[in-house]
PDB file of N, CA and C in Angstrom:
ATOM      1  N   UNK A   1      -8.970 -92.308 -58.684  1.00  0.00           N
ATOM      2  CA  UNK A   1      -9.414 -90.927 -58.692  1.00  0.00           C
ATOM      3  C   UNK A   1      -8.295 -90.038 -58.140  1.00  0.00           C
ATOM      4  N   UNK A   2      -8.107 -89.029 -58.856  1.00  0.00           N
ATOM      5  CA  UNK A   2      -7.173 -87.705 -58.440  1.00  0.00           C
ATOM      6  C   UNK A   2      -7.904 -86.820 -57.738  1.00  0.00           C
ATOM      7  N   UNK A   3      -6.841 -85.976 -57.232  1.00  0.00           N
ATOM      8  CA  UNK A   3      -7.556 -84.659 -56.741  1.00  0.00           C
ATOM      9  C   UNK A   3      -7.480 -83.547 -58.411  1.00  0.00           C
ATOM     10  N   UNK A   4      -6.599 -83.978 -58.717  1.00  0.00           N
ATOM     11  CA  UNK A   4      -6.245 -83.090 -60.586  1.00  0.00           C
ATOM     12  C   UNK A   4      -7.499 -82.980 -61.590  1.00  0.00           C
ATOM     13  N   UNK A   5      -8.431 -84.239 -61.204  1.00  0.00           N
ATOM     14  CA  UNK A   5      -9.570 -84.197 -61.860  1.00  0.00           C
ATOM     15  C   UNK A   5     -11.182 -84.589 -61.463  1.00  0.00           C
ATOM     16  N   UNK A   6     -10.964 -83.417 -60.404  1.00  0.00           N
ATOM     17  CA  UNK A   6     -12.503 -82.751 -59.682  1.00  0.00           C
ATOM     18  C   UNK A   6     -12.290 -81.503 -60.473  1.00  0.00           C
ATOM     19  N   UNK A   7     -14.160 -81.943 -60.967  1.00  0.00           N
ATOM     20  CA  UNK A   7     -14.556 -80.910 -61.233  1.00  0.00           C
ATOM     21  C   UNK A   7     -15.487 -79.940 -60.652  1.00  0.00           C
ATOM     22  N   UNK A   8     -16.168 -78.924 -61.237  1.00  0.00           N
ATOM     23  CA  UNK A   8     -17.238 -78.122 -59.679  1.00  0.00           C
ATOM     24  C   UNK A   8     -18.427 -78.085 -60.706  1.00  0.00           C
ATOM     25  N   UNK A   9     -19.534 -77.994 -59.671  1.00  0.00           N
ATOM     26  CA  UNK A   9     -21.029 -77.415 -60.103  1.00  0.00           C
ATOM     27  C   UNK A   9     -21.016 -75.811 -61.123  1.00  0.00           C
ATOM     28  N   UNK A  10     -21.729 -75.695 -61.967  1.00  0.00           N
ATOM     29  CA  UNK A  10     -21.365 -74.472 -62.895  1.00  0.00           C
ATOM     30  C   UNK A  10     -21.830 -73.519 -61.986  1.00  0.00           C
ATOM     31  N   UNK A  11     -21.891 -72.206 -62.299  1.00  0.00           N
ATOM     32  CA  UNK A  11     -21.954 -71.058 -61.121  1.00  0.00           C
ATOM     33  C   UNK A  11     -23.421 -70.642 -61.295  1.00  0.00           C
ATOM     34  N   UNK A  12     -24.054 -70.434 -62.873  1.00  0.00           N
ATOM     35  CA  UNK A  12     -25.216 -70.185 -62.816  1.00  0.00           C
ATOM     36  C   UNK A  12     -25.364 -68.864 -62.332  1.00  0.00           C
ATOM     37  N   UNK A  13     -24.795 -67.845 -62.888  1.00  0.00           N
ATOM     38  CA  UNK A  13     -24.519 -66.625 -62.247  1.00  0.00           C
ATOM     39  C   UNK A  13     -26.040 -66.036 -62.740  1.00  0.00           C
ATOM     40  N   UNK A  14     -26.824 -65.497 -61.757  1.00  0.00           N
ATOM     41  CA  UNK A  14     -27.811 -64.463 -61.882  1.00  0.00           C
ATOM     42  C   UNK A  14     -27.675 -63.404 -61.643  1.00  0.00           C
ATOM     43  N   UNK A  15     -28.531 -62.503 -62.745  1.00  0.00           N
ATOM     44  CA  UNK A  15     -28.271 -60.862 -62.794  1.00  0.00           C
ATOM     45  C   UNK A  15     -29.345 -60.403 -61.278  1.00  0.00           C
ATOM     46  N   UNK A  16     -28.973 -59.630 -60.769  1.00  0.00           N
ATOM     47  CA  UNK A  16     -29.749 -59.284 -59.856  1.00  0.00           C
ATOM     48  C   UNK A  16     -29.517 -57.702 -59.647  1.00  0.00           C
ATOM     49  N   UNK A  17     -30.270 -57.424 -59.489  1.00  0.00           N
ATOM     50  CA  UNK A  17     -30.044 -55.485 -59.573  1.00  0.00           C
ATOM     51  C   UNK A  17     -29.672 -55.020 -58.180  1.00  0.00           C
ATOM     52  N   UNK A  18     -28.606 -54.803 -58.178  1.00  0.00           N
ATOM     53  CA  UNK A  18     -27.681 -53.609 -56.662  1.00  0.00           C
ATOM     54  C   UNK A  18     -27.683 -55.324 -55.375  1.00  0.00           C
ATOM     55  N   UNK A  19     -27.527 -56.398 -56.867  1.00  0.00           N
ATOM     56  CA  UNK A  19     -26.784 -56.884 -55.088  1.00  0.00           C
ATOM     57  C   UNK A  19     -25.417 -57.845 -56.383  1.00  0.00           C
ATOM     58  N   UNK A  20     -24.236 -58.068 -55.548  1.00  0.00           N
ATOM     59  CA  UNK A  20     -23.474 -58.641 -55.944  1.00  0.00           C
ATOM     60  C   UNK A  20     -22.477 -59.937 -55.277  1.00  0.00           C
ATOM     61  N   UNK A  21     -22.058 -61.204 -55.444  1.00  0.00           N
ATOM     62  CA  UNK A  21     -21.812 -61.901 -54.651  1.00  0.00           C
ATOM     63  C   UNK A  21     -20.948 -62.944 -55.809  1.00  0.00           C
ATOM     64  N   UNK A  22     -19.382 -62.622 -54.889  1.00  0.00           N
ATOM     65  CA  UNK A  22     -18.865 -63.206 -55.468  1.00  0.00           C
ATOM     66  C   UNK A  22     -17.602 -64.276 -54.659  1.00  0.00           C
ATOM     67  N   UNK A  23     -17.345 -65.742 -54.698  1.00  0.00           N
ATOM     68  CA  UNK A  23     -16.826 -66.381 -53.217  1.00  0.00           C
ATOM     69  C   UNK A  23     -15.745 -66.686 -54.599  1.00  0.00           C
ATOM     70  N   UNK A  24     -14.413 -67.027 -53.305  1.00  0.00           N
ATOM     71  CA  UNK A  24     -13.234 -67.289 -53.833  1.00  0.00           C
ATOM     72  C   UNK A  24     -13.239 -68.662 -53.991  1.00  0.00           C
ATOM     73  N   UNK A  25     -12.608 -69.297 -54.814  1.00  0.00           N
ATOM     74  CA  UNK A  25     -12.644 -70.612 -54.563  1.00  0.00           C
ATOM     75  C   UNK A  25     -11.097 -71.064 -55.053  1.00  0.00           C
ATOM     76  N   UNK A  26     -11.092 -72.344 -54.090  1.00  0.00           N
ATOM     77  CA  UNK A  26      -9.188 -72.444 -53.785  1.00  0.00           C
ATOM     78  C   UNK A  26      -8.958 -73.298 -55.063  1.00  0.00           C
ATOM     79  N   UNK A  27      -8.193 -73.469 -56.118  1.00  0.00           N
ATOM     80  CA  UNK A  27      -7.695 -73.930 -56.910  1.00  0.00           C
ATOM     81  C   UNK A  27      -6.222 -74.691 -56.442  1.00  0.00           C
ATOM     82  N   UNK A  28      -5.618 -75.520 -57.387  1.00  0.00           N
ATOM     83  CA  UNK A  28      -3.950 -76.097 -57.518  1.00  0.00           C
ATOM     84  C   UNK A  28      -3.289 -74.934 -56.885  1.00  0.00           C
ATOM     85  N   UNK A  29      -2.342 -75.363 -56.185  1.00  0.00           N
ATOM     86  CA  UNK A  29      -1.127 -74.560 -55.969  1.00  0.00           C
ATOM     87  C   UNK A  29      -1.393 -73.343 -54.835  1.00  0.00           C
ATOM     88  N   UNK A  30      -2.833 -72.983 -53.973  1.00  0.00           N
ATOM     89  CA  UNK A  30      -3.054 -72.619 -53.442  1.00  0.00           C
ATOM     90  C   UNK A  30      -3.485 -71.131 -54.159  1.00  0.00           C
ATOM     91  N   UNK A  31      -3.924 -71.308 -55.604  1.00  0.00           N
ATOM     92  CA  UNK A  31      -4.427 -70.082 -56.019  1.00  0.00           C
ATOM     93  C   UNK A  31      -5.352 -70.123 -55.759  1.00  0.00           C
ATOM     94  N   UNK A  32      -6.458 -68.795 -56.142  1.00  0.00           N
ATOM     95  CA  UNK A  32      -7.375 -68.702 -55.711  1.00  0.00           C
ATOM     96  C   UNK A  32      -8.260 -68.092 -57.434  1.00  0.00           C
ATOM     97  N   UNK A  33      -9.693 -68.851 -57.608  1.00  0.00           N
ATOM     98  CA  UNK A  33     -10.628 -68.077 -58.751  1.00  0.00           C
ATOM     99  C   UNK A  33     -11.462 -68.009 -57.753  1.00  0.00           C
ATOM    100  N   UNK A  34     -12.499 -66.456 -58.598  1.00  0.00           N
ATOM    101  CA  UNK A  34     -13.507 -65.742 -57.965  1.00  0.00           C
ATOM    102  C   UNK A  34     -14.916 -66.776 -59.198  1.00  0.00           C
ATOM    103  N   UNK A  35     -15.525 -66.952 -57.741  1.00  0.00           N
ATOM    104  CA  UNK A  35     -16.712 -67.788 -58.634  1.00  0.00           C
ATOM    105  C   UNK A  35     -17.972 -66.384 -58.865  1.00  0.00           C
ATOM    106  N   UNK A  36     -18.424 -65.989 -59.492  1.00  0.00           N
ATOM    107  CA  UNK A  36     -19.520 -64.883 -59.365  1.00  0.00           C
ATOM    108  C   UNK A  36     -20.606 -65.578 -59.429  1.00  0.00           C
ATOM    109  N   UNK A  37     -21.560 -65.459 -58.461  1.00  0.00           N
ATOM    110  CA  UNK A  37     -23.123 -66.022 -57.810  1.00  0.00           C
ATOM    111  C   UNK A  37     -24.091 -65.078 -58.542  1.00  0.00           C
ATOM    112  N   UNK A  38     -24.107 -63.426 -58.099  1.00  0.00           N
ATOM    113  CA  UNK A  38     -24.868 -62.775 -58.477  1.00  0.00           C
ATOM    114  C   UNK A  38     -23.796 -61.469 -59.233  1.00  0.00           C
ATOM    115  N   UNK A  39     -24.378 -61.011 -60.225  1.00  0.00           N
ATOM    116  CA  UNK A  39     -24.006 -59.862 -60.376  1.00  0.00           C
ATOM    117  C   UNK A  39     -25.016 -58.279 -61.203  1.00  0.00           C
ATOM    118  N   UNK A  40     -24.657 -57.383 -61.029  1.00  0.00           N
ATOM    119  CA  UNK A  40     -25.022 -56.330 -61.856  1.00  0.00           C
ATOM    120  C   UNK A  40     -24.540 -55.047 -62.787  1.00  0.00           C
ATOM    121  N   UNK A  41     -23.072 -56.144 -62.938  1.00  0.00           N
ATOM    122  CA  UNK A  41     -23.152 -54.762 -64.029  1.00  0.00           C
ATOM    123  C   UNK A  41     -21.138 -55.631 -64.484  1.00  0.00           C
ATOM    124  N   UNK A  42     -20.936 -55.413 -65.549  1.00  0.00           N
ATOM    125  CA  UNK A  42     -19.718 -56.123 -66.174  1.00  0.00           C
ATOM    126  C   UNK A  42     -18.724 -55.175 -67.263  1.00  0.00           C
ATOM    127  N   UNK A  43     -17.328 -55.503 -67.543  1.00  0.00           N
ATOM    128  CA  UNK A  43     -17.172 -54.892 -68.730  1.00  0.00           C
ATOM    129  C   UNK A  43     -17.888 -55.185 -70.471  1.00  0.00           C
ATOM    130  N   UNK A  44     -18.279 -54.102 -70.680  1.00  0.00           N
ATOM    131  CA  UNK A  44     -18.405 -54.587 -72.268  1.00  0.00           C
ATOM    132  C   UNK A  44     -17.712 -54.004 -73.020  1.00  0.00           C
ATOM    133  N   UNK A  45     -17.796 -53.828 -74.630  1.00  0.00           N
ATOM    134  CA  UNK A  45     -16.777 -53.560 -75.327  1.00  0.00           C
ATOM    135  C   UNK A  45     -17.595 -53.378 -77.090  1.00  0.00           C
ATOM    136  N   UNK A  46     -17.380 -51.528 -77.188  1.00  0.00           N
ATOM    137  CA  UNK A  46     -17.712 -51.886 -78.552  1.00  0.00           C
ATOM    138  C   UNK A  46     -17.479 -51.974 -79.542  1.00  0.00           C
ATOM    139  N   UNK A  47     -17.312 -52.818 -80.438  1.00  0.00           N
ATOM    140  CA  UNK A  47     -16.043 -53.311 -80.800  1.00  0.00           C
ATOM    141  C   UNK A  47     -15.640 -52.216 -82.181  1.00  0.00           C
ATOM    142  N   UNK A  48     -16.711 -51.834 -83.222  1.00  0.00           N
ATOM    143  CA  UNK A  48     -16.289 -51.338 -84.155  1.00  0.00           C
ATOM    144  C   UNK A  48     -15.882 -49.852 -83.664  1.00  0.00           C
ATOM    145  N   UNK A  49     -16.160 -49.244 -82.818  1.00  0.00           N
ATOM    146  CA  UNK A  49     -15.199 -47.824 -82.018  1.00  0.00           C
ATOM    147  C   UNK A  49     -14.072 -48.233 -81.340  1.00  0.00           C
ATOM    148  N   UNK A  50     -13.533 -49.686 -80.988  1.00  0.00           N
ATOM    149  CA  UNK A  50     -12.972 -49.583 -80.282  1.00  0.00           C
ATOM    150  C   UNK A  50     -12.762 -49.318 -78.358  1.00  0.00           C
ATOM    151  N   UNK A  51     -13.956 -49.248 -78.417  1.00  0.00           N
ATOM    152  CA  UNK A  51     -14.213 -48.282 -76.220  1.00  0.00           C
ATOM    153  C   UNK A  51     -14.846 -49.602 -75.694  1.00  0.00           C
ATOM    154  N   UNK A  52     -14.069 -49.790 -74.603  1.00  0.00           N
ATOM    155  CA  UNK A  52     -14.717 -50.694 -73.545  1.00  0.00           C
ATOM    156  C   UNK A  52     -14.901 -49.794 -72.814  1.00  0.00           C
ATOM    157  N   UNK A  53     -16.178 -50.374 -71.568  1.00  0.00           N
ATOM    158  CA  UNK A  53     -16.743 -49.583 -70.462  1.00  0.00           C
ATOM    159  C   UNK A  53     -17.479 -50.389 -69.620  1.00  0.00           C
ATOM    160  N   UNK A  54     -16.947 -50.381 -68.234  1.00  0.00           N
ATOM    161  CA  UNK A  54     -17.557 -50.920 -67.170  1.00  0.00           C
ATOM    162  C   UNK A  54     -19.383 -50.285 -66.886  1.00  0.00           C
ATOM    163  N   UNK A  55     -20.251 -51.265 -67.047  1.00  0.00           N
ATOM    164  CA  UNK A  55     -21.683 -51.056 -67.118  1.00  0.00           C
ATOM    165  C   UNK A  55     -22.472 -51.796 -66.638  1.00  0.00           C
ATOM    166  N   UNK A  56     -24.016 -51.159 -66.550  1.00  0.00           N
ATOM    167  CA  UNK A  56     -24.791 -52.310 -65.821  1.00  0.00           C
ATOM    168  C   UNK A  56     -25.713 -53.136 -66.704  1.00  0.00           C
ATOM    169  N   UNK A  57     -25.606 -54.270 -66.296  1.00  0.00           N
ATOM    170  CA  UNK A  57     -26.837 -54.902 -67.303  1.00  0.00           C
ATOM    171  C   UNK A  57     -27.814 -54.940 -66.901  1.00  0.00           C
ATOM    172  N   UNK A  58     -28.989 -54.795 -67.827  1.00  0.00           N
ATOM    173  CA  UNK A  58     -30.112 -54.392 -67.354  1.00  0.00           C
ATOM    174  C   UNK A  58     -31.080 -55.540 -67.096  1.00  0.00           C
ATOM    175  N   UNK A  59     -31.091 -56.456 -68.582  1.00  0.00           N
ATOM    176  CA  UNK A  59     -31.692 -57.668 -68.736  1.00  0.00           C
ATOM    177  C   UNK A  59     -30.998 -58.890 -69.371  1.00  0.00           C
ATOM    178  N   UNK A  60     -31.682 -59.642 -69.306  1.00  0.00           N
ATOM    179  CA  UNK A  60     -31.437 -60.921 -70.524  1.00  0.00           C
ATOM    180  C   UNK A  60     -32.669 -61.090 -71.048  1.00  0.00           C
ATOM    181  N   UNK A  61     -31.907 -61.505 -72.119  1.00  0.00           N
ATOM    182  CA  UNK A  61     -32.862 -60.934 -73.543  1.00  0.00           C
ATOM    183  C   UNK A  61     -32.853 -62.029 -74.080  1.00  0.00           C
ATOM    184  N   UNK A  62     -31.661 -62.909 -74.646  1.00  0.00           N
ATOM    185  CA  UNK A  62     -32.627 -64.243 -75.404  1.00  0.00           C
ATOM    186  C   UNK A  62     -30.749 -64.893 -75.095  1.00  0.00           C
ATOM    187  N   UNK A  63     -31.001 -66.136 -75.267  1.00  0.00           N
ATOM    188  CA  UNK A  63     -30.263 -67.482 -74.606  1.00  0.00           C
ATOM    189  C   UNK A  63     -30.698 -68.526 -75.976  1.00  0.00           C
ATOM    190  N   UNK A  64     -29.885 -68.783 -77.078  1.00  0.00           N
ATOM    191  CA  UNK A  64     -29.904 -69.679 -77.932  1.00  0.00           C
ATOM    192  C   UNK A  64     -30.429 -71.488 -77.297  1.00  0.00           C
ATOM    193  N   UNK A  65     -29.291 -71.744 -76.050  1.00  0.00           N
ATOM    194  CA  UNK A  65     -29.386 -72.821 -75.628  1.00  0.00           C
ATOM    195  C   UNK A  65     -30.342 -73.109 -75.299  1.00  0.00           C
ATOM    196  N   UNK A  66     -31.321 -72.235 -73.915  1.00  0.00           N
ATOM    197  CA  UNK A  66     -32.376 -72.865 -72.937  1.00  0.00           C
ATOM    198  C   UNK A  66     -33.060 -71.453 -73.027  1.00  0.00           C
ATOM    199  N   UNK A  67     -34.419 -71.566 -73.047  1.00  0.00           N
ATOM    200  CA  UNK A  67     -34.912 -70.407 -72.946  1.00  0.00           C
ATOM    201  C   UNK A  67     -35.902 -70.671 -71.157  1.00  0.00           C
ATOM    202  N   UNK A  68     -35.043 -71.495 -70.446  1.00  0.00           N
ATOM    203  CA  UNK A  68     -35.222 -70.890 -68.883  1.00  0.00           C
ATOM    204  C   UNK A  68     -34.338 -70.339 -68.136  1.00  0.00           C
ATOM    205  N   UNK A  69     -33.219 -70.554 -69.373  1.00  0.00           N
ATOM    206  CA  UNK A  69     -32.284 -69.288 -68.621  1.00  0.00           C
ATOM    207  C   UNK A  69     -32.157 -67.834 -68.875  1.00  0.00           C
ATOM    208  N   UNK A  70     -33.252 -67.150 -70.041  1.00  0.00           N
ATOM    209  CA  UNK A  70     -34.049 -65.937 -70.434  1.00  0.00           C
ATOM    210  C   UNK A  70     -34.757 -65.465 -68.511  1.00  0.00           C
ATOM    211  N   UNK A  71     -35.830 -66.693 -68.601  1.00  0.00           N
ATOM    212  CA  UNK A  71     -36.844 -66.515 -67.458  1.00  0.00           C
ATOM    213  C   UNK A  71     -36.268 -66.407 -66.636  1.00  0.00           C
ATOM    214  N   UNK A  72     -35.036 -66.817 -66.137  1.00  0.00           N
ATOM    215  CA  UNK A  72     -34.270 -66.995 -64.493  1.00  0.00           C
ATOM    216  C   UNK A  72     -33.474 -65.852 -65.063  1.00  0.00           C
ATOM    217  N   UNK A  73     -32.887 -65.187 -65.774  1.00  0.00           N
ATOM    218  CA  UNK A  73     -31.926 -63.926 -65.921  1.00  0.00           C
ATOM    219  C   UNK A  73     -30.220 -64.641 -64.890  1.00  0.00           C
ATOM    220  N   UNK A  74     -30.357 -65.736 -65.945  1.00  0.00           N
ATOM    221  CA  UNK A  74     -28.953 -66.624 -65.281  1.00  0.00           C
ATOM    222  C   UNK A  74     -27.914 -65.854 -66.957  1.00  0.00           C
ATOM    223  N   UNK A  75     -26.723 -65.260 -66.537  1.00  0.00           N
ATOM    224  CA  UNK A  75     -25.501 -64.855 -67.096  1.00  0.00           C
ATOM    225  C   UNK A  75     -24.908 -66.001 -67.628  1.00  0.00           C
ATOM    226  N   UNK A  76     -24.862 -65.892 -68.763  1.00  0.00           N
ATOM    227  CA  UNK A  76     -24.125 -67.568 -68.962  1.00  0.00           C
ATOM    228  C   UNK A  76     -23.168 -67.252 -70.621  1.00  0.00           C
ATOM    229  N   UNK A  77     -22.321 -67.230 -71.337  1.00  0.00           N
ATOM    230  CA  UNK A  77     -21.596 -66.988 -72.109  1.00  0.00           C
ATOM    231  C   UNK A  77     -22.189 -67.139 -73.406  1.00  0.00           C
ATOM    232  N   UNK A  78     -22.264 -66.154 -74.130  1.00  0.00           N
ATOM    233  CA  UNK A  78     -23.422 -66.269 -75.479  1.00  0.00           C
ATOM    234  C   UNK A  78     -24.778 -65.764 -75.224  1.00  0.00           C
ATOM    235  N   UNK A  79     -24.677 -65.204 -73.946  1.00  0.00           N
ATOM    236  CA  UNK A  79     -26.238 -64.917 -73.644  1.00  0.00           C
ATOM    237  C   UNK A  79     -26.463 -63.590 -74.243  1.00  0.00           C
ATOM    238  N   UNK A  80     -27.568 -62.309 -74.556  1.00  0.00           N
ATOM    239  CA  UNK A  80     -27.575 -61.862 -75.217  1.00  0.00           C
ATOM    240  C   UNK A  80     -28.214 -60.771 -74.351  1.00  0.00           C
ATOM    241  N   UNK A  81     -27.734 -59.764 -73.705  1.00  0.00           N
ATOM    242  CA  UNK A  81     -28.164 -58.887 -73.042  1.00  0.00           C
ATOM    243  C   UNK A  81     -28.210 -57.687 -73.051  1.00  0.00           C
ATOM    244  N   UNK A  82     -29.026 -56.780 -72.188  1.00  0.00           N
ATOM    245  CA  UNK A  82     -29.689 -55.484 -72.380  1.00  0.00           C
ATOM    246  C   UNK A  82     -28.395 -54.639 -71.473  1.00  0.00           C
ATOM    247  N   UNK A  83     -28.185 -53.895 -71.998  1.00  0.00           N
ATOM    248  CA  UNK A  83     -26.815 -52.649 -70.948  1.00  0.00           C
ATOM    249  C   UNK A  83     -27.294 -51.284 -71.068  1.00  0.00           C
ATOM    250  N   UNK A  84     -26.730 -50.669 -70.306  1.00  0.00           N
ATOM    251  CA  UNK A  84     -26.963 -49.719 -69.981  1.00  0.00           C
ATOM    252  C   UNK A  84     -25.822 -48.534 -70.812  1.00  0.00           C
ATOM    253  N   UNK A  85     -26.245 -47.707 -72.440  1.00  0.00           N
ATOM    254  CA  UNK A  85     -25.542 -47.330 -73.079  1.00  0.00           C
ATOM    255  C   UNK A  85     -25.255 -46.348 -72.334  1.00  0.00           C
ATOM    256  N   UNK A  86     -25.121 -45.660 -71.578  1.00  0.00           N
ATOM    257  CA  UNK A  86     -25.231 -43.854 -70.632  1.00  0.00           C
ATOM    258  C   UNK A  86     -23.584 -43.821 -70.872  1.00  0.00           C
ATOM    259  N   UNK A  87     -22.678 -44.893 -70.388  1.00  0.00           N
ATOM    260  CA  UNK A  87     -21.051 -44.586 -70.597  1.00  0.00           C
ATOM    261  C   UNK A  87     -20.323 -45.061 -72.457  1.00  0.00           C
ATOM    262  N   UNK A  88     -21.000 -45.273 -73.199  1.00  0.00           N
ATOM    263  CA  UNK A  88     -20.677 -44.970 -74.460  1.00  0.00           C
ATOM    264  C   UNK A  88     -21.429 -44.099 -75.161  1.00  0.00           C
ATOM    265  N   UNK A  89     -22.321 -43.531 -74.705  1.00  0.00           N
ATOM    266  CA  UNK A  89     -22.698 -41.933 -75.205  1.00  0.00           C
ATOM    267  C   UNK A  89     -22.111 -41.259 -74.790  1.00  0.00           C
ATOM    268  N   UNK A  90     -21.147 -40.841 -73.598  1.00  0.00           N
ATOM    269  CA  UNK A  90     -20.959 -40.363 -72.843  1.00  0.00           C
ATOM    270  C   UNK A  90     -19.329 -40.126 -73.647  1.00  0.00           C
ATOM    271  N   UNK A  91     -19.236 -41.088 -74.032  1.00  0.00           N
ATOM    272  CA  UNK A  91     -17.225 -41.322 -74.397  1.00  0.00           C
ATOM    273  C   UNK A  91     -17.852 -41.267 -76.111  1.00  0.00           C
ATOM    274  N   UNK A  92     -18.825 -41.055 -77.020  1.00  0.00           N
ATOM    275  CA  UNK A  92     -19.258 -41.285 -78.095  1.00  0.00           C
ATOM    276  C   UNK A  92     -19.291 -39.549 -78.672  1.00  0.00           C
ATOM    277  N   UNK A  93     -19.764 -38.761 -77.513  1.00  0.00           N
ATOM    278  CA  UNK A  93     -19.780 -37.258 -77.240  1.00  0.00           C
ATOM    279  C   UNK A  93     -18.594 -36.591 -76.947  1.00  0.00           C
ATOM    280  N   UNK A  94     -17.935 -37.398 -76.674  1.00  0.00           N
ATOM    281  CA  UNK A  94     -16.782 -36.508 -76.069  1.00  0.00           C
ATOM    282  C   UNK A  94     -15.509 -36.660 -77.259  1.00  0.00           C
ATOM    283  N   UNK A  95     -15.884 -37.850 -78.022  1.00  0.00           N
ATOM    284  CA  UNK A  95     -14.944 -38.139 -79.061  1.00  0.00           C
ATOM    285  C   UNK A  95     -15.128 -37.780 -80.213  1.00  0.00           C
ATOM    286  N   UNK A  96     -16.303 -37.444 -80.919  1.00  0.00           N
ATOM    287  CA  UNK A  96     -16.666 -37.158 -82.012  1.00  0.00           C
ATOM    288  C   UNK A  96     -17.457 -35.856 -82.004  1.00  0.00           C
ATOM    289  N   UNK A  97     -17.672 -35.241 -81.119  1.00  0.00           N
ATOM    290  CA  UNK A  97     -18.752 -34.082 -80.527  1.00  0.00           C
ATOM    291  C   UNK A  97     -20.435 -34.058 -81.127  1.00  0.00           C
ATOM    292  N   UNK A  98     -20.778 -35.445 -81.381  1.00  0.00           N
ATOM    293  CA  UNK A  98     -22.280 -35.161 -81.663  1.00  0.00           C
ATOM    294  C   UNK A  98     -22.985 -36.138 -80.929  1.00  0.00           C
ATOM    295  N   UNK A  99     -23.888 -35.429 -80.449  1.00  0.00           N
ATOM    296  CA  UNK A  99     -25.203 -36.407 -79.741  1.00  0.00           C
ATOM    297  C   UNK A  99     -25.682 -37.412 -80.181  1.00  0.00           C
ATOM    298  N   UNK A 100     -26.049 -38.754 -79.530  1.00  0.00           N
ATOM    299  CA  UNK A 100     -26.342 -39.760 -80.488  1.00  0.00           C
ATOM    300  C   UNK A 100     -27.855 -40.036 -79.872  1.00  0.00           C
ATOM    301  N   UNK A 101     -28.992 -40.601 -80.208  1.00  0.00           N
ATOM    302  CA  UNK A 101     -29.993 -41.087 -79.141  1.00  0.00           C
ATOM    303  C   UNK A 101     -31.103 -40.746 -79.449  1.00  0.00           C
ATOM    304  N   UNK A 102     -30.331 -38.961 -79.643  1.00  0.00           N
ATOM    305  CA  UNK A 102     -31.396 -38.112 -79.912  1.00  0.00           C
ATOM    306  C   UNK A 102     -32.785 -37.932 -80.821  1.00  0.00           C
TER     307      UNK A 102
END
């Protein structure tokens, strides 16, 4: 056994509203990755305008893999979630000058 090939527990990141928690964890060479525990709010990106925007997510909405990770509102890659559009209306108005929503 190496130390080169430990691996870690997955993070299982849950959405949690206005709390956030994120621990460093020491990697090779004395770098450091941020593991995220809890979070509320991420970049997204839309793609056919072009605009990314730092936002909050609101929910999780559906999970192909496990649908107890819907029920637990665990963040997991492919998951399919609810955001908060307020900063691409916002940059959607200011770029094209018409209201969208409405």
């Amino acid at each position: 056994k190496r130390k080169y090939e430990i691996g870690r527990a997955p993070a299982m990141t849950k959405l949690v509203v206005g709390d956030k928690r994120v621990h460093e964890v020491r990697t090779r060479g004395g770098n450091t990755k941020y593991r995220a525990l809890r979070l509320d709010s991420g970049p997204f990106s839309w793609g056919s305008e072009n605009c990314s925007r730092k936002t909050r997510v609101l929910d999780v909405v559906y999970n192909s893999s496990n649908n107890e990770l819907v029920r637990t509102k665990t963040l997991v890659k492919n998951a399919i979630v609810q955001i908060d559009a307020t900063a691409y209306r916002q940059w959607y108005e200011q770029h094209y000058g018409v209201a969208i929503g409405k």
